[in-house]
Coordinates of C-alpha atoms in Angstrom, one line a residue:
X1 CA 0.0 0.0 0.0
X2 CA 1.1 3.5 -1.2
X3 CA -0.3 6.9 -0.4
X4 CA 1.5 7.6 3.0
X5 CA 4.7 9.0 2.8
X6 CA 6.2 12.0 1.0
X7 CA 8.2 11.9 -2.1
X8 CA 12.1 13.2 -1.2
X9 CA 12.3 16.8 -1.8
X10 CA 15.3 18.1 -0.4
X11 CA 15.0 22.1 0.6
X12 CA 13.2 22.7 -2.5
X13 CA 10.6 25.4 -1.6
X14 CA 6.9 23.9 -1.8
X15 CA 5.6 27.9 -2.2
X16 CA 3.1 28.0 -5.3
X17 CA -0.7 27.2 -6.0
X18 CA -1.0 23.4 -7.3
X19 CA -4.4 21.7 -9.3
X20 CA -5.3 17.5 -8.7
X21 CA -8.4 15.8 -9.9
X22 CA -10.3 12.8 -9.8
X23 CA -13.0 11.8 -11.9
X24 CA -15.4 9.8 -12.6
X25 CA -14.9 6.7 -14.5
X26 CA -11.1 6.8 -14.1
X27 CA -10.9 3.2 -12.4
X28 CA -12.7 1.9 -15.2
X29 CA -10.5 3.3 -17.6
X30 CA -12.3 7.0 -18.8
X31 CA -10.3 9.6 -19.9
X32 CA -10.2 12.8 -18.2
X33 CA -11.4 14.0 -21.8
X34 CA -14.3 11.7 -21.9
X35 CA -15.5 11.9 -18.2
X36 CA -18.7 13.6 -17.2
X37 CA -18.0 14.6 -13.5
X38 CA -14.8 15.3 -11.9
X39 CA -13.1 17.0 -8.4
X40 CA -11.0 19.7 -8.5
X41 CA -8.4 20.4 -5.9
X42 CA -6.6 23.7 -5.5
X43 CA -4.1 23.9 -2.7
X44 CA -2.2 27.2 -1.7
X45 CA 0.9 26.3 -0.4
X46 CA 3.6 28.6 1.9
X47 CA 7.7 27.8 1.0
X48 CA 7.6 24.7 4.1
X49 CA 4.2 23.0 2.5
X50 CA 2.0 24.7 4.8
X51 CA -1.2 24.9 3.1
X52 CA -2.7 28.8 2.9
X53 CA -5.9 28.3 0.8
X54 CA -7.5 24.9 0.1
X55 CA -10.6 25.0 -3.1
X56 CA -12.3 22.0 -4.1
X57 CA -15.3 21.9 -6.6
X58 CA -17.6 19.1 -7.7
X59 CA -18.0 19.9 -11.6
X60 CA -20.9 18.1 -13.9
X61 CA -21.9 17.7 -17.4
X62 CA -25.4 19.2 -17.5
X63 CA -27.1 18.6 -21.3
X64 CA -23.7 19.3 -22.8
X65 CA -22.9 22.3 -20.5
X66 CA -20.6 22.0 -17.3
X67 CA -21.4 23.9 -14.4
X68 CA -20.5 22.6 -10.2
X69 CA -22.5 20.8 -7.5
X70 CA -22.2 23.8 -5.4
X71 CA -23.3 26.0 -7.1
X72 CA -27.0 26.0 -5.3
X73 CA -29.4 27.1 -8.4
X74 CA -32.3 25.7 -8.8
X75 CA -35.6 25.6 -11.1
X76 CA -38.6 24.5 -8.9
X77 CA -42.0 24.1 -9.8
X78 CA -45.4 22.7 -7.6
X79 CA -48.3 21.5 -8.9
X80 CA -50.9 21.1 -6.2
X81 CA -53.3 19.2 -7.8
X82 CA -50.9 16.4 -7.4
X83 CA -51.3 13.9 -4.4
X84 CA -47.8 12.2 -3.6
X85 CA -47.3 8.4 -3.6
X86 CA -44.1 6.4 -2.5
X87 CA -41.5 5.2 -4.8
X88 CA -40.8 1.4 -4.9
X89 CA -37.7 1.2 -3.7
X90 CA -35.3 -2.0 -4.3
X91 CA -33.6 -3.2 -7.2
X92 CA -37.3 -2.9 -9.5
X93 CA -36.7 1.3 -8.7
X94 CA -39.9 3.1 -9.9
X95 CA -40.4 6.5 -9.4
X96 CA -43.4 7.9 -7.3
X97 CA -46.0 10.6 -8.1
X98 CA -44.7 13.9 -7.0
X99 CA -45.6 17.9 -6.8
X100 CA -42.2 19.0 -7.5
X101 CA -40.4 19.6 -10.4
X102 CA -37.1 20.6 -9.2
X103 CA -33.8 21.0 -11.7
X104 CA -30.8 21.7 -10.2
X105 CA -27.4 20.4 -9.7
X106 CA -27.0 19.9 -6.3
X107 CA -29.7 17.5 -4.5
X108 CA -27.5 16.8 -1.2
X109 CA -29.8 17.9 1.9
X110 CA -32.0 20.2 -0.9
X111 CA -35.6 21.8 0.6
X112 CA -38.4 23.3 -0.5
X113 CA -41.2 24.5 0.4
X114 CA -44.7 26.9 -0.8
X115 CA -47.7 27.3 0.2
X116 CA -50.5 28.3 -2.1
X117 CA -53.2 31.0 -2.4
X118 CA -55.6 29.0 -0.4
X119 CA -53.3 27.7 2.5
X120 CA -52.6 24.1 1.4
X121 CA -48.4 23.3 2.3
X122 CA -46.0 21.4 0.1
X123 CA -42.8 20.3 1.3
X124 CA -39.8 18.3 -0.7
X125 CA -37.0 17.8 1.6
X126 CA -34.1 15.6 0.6
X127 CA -32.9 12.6 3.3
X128 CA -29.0 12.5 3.4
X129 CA -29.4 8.9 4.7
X130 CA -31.6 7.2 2.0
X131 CA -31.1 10.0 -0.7
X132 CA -34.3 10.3 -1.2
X133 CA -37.0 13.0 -2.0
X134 CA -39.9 13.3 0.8
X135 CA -42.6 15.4 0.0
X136 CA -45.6 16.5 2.5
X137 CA -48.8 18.0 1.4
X138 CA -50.9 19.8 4.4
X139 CA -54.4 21.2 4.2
X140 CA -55.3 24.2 6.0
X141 CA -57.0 22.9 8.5
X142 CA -54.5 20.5 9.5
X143 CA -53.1 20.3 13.0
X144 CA -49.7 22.4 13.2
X145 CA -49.6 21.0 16.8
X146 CA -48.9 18.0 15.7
X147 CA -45.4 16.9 16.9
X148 CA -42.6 16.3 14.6
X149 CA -42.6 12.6 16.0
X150 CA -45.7 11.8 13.9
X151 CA -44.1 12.7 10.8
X152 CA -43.6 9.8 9.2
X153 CA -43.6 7.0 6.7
X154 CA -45.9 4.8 8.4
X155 CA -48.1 7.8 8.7
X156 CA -48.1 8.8 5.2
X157 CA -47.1 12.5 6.5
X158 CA -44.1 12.0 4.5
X159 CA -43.6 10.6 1.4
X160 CA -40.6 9.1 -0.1
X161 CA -41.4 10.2 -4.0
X162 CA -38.1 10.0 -5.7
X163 CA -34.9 8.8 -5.7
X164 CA -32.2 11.2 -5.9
X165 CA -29.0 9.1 -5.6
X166 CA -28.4 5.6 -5.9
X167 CA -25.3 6.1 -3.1
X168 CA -27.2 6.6 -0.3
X169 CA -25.7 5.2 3.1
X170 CA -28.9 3.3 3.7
X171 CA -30.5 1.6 0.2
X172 CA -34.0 0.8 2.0
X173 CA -35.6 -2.6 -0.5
X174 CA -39.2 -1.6 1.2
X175 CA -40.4 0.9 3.2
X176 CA -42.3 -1.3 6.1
X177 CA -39.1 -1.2 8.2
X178 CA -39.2 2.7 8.5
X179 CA -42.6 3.1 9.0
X180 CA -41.6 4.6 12.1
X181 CA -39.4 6.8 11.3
X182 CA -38.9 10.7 10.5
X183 CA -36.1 12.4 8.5
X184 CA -34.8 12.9 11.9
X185 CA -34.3 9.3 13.1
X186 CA -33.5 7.3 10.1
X187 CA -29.9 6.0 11.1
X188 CA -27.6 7.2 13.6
X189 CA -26.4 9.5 11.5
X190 CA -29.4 11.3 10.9
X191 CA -28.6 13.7 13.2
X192 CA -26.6 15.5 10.4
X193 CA -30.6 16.9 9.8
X194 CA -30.6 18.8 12.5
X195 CA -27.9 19.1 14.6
X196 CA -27.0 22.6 12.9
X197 CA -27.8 24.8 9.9
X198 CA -31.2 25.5 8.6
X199 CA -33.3 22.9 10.8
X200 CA -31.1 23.2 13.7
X201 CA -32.7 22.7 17.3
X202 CA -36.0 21.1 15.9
X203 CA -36.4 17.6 17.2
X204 CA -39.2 15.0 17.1
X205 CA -40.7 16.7 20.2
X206 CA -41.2 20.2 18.2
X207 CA -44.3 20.5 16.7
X208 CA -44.8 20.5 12.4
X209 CA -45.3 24.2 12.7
X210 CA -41.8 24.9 14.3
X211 CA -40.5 22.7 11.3
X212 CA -42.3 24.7 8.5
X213 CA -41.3 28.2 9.8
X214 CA -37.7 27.2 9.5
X215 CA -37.9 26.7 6.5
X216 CA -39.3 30.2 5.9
X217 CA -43.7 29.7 6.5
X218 CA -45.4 32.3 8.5
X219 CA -48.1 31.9 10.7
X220 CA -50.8 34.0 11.4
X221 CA -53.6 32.5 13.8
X222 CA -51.8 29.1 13.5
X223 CA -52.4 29.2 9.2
X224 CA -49.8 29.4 7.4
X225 CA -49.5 32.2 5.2
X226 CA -49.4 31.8 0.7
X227 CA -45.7 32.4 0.1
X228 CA -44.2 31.3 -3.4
X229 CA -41.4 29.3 -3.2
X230 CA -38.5 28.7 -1.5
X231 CA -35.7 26.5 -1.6
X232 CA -32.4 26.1 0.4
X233 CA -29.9 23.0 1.7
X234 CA -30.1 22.3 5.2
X235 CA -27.2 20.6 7.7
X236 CA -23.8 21.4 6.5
X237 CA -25.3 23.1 3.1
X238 CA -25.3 20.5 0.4
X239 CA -22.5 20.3 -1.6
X240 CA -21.4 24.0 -1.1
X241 CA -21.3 23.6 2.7
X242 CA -19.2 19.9 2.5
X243 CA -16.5 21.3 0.2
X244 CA -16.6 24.2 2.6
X245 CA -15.7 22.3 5.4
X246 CA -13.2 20.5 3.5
X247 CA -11.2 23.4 2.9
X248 CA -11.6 24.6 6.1
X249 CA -9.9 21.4 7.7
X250 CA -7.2 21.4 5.2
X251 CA -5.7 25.4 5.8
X252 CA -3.1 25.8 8.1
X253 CA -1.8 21.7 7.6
X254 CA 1.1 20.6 6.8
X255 CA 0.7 18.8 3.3
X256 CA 4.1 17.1 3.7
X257 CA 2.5 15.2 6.4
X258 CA -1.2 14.9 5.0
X259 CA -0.5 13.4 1.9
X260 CA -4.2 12.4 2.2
X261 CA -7.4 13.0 3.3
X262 CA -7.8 9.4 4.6
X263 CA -5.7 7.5 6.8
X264 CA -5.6 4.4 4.6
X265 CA -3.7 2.0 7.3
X266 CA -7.0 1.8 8.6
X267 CA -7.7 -2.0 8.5
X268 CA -11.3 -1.6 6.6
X269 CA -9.9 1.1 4.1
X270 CA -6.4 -0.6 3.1
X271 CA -8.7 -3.8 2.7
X272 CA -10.2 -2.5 0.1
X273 CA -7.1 -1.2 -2.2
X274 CA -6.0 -3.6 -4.6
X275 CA -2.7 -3.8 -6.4
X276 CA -3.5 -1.0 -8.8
X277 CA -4.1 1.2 -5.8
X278 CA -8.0 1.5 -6.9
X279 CA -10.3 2.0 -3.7
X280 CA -13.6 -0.1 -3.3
X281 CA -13.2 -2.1 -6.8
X282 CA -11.1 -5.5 -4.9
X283 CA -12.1 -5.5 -1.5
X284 CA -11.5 -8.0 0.9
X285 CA -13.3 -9.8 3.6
X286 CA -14.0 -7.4 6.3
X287 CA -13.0 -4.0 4.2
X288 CA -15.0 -1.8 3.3
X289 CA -16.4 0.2 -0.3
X290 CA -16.8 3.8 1.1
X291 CA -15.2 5.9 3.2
X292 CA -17.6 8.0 4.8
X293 CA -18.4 9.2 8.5
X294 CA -20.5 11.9 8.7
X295 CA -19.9 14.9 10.1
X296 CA -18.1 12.9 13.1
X297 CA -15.1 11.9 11.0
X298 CA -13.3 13.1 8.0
X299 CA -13.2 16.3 7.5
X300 CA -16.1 17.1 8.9
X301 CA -18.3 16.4 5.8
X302 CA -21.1 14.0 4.9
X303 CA -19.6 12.9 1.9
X304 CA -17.5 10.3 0.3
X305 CA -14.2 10.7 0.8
X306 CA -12.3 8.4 -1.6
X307 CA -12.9 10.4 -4.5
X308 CA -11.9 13.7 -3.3
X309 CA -8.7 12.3 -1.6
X310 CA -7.9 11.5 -5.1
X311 CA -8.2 14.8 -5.9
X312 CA -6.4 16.4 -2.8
X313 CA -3.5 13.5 -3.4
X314 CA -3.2 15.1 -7.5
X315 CA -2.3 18.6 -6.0
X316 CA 0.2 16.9 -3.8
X317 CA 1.9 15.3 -7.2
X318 CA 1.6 18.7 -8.4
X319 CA 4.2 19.7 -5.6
X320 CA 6.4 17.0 -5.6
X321 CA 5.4 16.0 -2.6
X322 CA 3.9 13.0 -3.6
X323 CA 4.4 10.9 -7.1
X324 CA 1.5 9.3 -8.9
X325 CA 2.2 6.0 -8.2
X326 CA 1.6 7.0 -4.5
X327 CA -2.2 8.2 -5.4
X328 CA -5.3 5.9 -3.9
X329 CA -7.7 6.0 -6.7
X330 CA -11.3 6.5 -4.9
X331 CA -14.5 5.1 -6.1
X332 CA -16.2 7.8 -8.2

């Protein structure tokens, strides 16, 4: 295994700005040229490797055009007259019915919400855990009281409509085993819902009316109030708010000692490198396909860390503090 000790440099001065990427496909054998996402890295570092400014962006190929996965835009659009019904989740995938029509290219922890002209509520919001779209549709008269605790599957408050990434942590085959459960309660990690950001301090014990005025309803006599809509990324931020506190872990390090975002001795990580150093392709008995822990762990982002390691690792080529044959190809 490779990826865990610098190249010799000598007193050569590391001082510059240095580019690495990963993309996807690579491990497979796609050409930079011919891939359709990829990772930038940008690393700033001082004359001793100390790294001053850290960038990292999620680019896409979007009907021929690229743009990045932080980049927050989106096109939504609600039609009311629509009444949501689950997906079918499982290996026979088939989308649900559902209000929204949202474009955008960023879907990690993505909301919205609107009310209409004659008080009726819609609601997509985007589970981190399952990767999935749940939308809620309340009547006027419904009962805002109603604690966050009964806003679940079971209770056909929430509705998983659409799937929004095949890599969710948690690939659910049916839905009968979260019957119980809220956005709040899915997996031990679901606390990356609330614990800050937009739905921050709202638990299962607050009531549905706490949850829809943070995400921007008024009330007035316990109504809520018509309000076109609005959309946001809660937790961390989506993909903006990750990469953000990627960067943020990375300035003031010492690159000539993280040569990578991932301590790959880790017995269910270096399990999983094979003898091309390619991440999550080979994996042994016991090892692991992803390396991700939430905002406990690396980085302090909900994401998957193989992939932009690559990335990070590139720049470190870049400065001759690494050599290519020391890069861990992540899944991507």
């Amino acid at each position: 295994m490779s990826g865990c000790a610098p190249a010799e440099t000598g007193d050569a001065s590391f001082a510059g700005r240095y580019v690495g990427y990963s993309w996807r496909g690579e491990a497979n054998g796609t050409t930079f040229e011919d891939t359709d996402q990829y990772i930038e890295t940008i690393l700033e570092l001082d004359e001793n490797g100390i790294i001053k400014d850290a960038k990292m962006r999620f680019f896409v190929k979007k009907d021929g055009f690229w743009t990045t996965r932080q980049s927050g835009n989106a096109y939504v659009d609600v039609d009311f007259s629509v009444d949501p019904t689950p997906a079918v989740p499982g290996e026979d995938y088939k989308v649900g019915d559902s209000m929204f029509t949202v474009y955008t290219a960023d879907m990690m922890s993505f909301y919205a919400v609107v009310v209409d002209s004659v008080g009726t509520t819609a609601v997509a919001i985007v589970d981190p855990i399952t990767r999935y779209q749940f939308e809620m549709k309340f009547a006027k008269d419904f009962d805002f009281d109603t604690p966050v605790a009964d806003m679940t599957i079971g209770n056909d408050i929430i509705v998983p409509t659409i799937r929004t990434s095949s890599g969710g942590l948690l690939k659910p085959s049916e839905w009968d085993p979260l019957d119980d459960k809220t956005i709040f309660d899915i997996s031990p990690w679901s606390h990356v819902v609330n614990s800050f950001g937009t739905l921050e301090g709202v638990t299962k014990e607050s009531s549905i009316q706490t949850f829809l005025e943070v995400l921007g309803v008024e009330f007035d006599g316990g109504q809520p109030q018509p309000m076109s809509v609005e959309y946001g990324y809660f937790g961390l931020g989506g993909w903006e708010g990750n990469y953000r506190a990627i960067e943020a872990s990375l300035k003031g390090q010492d690159a000539t000692e993280k040569t990578s975002l991932i301590d790959w001795s880790i017995p269910r990580y270096a399990g999983g490198i094979n003898e091309q150093n390619q991440f999550g392709i080979d994996v042994e008995s016991g090892a692991t396909r992803t390396v991700q822990d939430s905002i406990d762990g690396i980085s302090g982002a909900t994401v998957r860390m193989s992939r932009e390691s690559t990335s990070y690792q590139r720049a470190l080529v870049n400065a001759g503090i690494l050599d290519e044959s020391d890069v861990i190809i992540g899944r991507f």
